[in-house]
Amino acid sequence: MVYKFRVILDTEDDIFRDIAILEDDTLEDLHNAIVNAFDFDGMEIASFYTCDDKWNQEDEISLFDTGDVPGEQKIMSDYVLSDILDKENTKIIYVYDFLNMWTFLVELAAIEEITAGETYPSLLFTHGIMPDGAAEKHFEADMNDEIYGEFEDDLDQDDLDMFDNDEEGGHFEDYGFEENWN
């Protein structure tokens, strides 16, 4: 069977590519197809993330093993597409180049029969021109979040006083450091 994906760049402009790939190809094959479809040089690291129906990120599947024990972590080449994506699980997130954070929403749009004479993976359709740089990501913390409140509650005035810097050099001297150590 052939999986047909719509790969959408997470930006305000409509920029997407439609890709056909075999169901028994790996996530690494899909990674390579996306890199080629969006004209990246392929020299950056990337990861896929499983997600729910609302695009909430779950488990990371990286291009390379980044675990503490070599071989313990499964990577893109270890996952066949049909093991992760099917008619019920159609969404996955792809991030390319962690410095620029090119983020893509990848959705399985169709599962079809193989077309005789067709080469896979193949780029079926392109829409939109890639911007010069990735969209800027805005990460905001709500000061009323529970996690912030947990940390705030754990601090008492004595803890905060430790960081005060008085005329004698503050509490740096308490730990054997001089204020102007260099």
Tab-separated table of C-alpha atoms in Angstrom:
chain	number	residue	atom	x	y	z
A	1	MET	CA	0.000	0.000	0.000
A	2	VAL	CA	0.960	3.627	-0.513
A	3	TYR	CA	0.667	6.248	2.189
A	4	LYS	CA	-0.112	9.747	0.922
A	5	PHE	CA	0.881	12.507	3.318
A	6	ARG	CA	0.228	16.218	3.428
A	7	VAL	CA	3.224	17.877	5.100
A	8	ILE	CA	2.349	21.389	6.279
A	9	LEU	CA	4.912	23.930	7.431
A	10	ASP	CA	3.753	25.422	10.742
A	11	THR	CA	3.513	29.035	9.625
A	12	GLU	CA	0.824	31.589	8.889
A	13	ASP	CA	1.270	31.160	5.125
A	14	ASP	CA	-0.088	28.095	3.343
A	15	ILE	CA	3.030	26.079	2.563
A	16	PHE	CA	2.709	22.336	2.125
A	17	ARG	CA	3.873	19.349	0.117
A	18	ASP	CA	2.017	16.139	-0.702
A	19	ILE	CA	4.223	13.051	-0.590
A	20	ALA	CA	3.509	9.423	-1.527
A	21	ILE	CA	5.598	6.746	0.164
A	22	LEU	CA	5.290	2.999	0.730
A	23	GLU	CA	3.704	1.855	3.989
A	24	ASP	CA	6.683	-0.403	4.727
A	25	ASP	CA	9.203	2.423	4.346
A	26	THR	CA	10.658	3.810	7.570
A	27	LEU	CA	10.315	7.134	9.326
A	28	GLU	CA	13.852	7.831	8.119
A	29	ASP	CA	12.630	7.402	4.527
A	30	LEU	CA	9.813	9.867	5.250
A	31	HIS	CA	12.351	12.249	6.823
A	32	ASN	CA	14.438	12.102	3.631
A	33	ALA	CA	11.351	12.661	1.465
A	34	ILE	CA	10.409	15.745	3.515
A	35	VAL	CA	13.966	17.105	3.370
A	36	ASN	CA	13.946	16.741	-0.421
A	37	ALA	CA	10.399	18.121	-0.849
A	38	PHE	CA	11.240	21.305	1.061
A	39	ASP	CA	14.748	21.691	-0.451
A	40	PHE	CA	16.686	21.370	2.790
A	41	ASP	CA	20.312	20.271	2.589
A	42	GLY	CA	19.762	17.337	4.972
A	43	MET	CA	22.693	18.316	7.174
A	44	GLU	CA	20.673	19.084	10.298
A	45	ILE	CA	19.255	16.790	12.956
A	46	ALA	CA	15.544	16.089	13.054
A	47	SER	CA	12.889	14.276	15.051
A	48	PHE	CA	9.371	13.038	14.636
A	49	TYR	CA	6.940	13.284	17.530
A	50	THR	CA	3.892	11.154	17.945
A	51	CYS	CA	0.843	13.212	18.817
A	52	ASP	CA	-2.844	12.987	19.536
A	53	ASP	CA	-5.693	14.126	17.279
A	54	LYS	CA	-5.242	17.729	18.470
A	55	TRP	CA	-1.523	17.811	17.600
A	56	ASN	CA	-0.405	17.596	21.234
A	57	GLN	CA	3.175	16.356	21.157
A	58	GLU	CA	3.947	13.005	22.787
A	59	ASP	CA	6.968	10.711	22.229
A	60	GLU	CA	10.105	11.747	20.340
A	61	ILE	CA	11.622	9.556	17.631
A	62	SER	CA	14.989	11.020	16.685
A	63	LEU	CA	17.153	10.565	13.620
A	64	PHE	CA	20.118	9.471	15.724
A	65	ASP	CA	20.444	7.575	18.994
A	66	THR	CA	20.852	10.219	21.693
A	67	GLY	CA	20.383	7.895	24.649
A	68	ASP	CA	22.873	7.183	27.408
A	69	VAL	CA	23.214	3.529	26.368
A	70	PRO	CA	24.048	3.040	22.661
A	71	GLY	CA	21.402	0.991	20.888
A	72	GLU	CA	18.843	1.279	23.670
A	73	GLN	CA	16.842	4.092	22.054
A	74	LYS	CA	14.841	3.350	18.917
A	75	ILE	CA	15.421	5.778	16.064
A	76	MET	CA	13.645	6.694	12.810
A	77	SER	CA	15.150	3.794	10.876
A	78	ASP	CA	13.684	1.350	13.427
A	79	TYR	CA	10.071	2.348	12.749
A	80	VAL	CA	8.106	1.216	9.711
A	81	LEU	CA	5.435	3.787	8.829
A	82	SER	CA	2.587	1.283	9.203
A	83	ASP	CA	3.739	0.556	12.793
A	84	ILE	CA	2.978	4.143	13.820
A	85	LEU	CA	0.456	5.516	11.334
A	86	ASP	CA	-2.814	4.005	10.136
A	87	LYS	CA	-6.454	4.963	9.532
A	88	GLU	CA	-6.957	5.759	13.236
A	89	ASN	CA	-3.560	7.379	13.925
A	90	THR	CA	-3.000	9.832	11.104
A	91	LYS	CA	-0.921	12.634	12.634
A	92	ILE	CA	2.722	13.081	13.483
A	93	ILE	CA	4.885	16.167	14.043
A	94	TYR	CA	8.236	16.634	12.322
A	95	VAL	CA	10.937	19.078	13.450
A	96	TYR	CA	13.985	19.774	11.295
A	97	ASP	CA	17.021	21.776	12.439
A	98	PHE	CA	16.684	22.362	16.156
A	99	LEU	CA	18.410	25.743	15.972
A	100	ASN	CA	15.782	27.101	13.572
A	101	MET	CA	12.933	24.775	14.599
A	102	TRP	CA	11.338	24.162	11.204
A	103	THR	CA	8.144	22.506	12.411
A	104	PHE	CA	5.786	20.501	10.203
A	105	LEU	CA	2.392	18.942	10.762
A	106	VAL	CA	2.389	15.632	8.890
A	107	GLU	CA	-0.970	14.012	8.232
A	108	LEU	CA	-1.765	10.728	6.552
A	109	ALA	CA	-4.378	11.786	3.996
A	110	ALA	CA	-4.929	8.515	2.099
A	111	ILE	CA	-3.932	4.876	1.894
A	112	GLU	CA	-4.058	3.612	-1.692
A	113	GLU	CA	-2.899	0.802	-3.924
A	114	ILE	CA	0.572	0.970	-5.466
A	115	THR	CA	0.538	2.465	-8.960
A	116	ALA	CA	2.476	0.276	-11.421
A	117	GLY	CA	5.575	2.018	-12.748
A	118	GLU	CA	5.550	4.714	-10.061
A	119	THR	CA	8.693	5.352	-8.028
A	120	TYR	CA	8.307	5.915	-4.288
A	121	PRO	CA	8.715	8.098	-2.379
A	122	SER	CA	7.411	10.725	-4.763
A	123	LEU	CA	6.472	14.362	-4.503
A	124	LEU	CA	2.880	14.665	-5.687
A	125	PHE	CA	2.103	18.349	-5.178
A	126	THR	CA	3.703	21.534	-3.864
A	127	HIS	CA	2.043	24.692	-2.632
A	128	GLY	CA	3.713	27.819	-1.332
A	129	ILE	CA	7.258	29.112	-1.292
A	130	MET	CA	9.540	28.415	1.632
A	131	PRO	CA	10.420	31.508	3.672
A	132	ASP	CA	14.053	32.468	4.204
A	133	GLY	CA	13.840	31.470	7.853
A	134	ALA	CA	11.681	29.411	10.143
A	135	ALA	CA	8.757	31.080	11.874
A	136	GLU	CA	9.683	32.528	15.248
A	137	LYS	CA	8.325	30.438	18.095
A	138	HIS	CA	6.827	32.178	21.092
A	139	PHE	CA	7.020	30.309	24.360
A	140	GLU	CA	5.146	32.019	27.125
A	141	ALA	CA	4.789	30.974	30.710
A	142	ASP	CA	1.649	31.858	32.568
A	143	MET	CA	2.751	33.229	35.924
A	144	ASN	CA	-0.311	31.608	37.463
A	145	ASP	CA	0.602	28.095	36.289
A	146	GLU	CA	0.612	25.428	38.952
A	147	ILE	CA	4.249	24.522	38.358
A	148	TYR	CA	5.337	28.137	38.948
A	149	GLY	CA	3.308	28.213	42.126
A	150	GLU	CA	4.996	25.025	43.339
A	151	PHE	CA	8.451	26.577	43.070
A	152	GLU	CA	7.335	29.839	44.591
A	153	ASP	CA	5.806	28.042	47.578
A	154	ASP	CA	9.037	26.136	48.191
A	155	LEU	CA	11.058	29.319	48.709
A	156	ASP	CA	11.056	31.128	51.992
A	157	GLN	CA	12.696	34.445	52.851
A	158	ASP	CA	15.909	32.753	54.077
A	159	ASP	CA	16.348	31.151	50.664
A	160	LEU	CA	15.855	34.481	48.929
A	161	ASP	CA	18.221	36.279	51.328
A	162	MET	CA	20.993	33.910	50.287
A	163	PHE	CA	21.049	35.603	46.876
A	164	ASP	CA	21.223	39.157	48.214
A	165	ASN	CA	24.427	40.958	47.376
A	166	ASP	CA	25.452	43.308	50.175
A	167	GLU	CA	28.461	45.602	50.388
A	168	GLU	CA	30.717	42.869	51.743
A	169	GLY	CA	30.314	40.790	48.592
A	170	GLY	CA	27.116	38.989	49.481
A	171	HIS	CA	26.983	35.328	50.242
A	172	PHE	CA	29.508	34.392	47.591
A	173	GLU	CA	32.147	34.437	50.304
A	174	ASP	CA	30.111	31.913	52.298
A	175	TYR	CA	30.930	29.332	49.643
A	176	GLY	CA	34.601	30.176	49.225
A	177	PHE	CA	34.088	32.351	46.149
A	178	GLU	CA	35.303	35.863	45.813
A	179	GLU	CA	32.997	38.375	44.184
A	180	ASN	CA	35.639	39.353	41.602
A	181	TRP	CA	37.181	35.966	41.044
A	182	ASN	CA	38.664	36.609	37.643
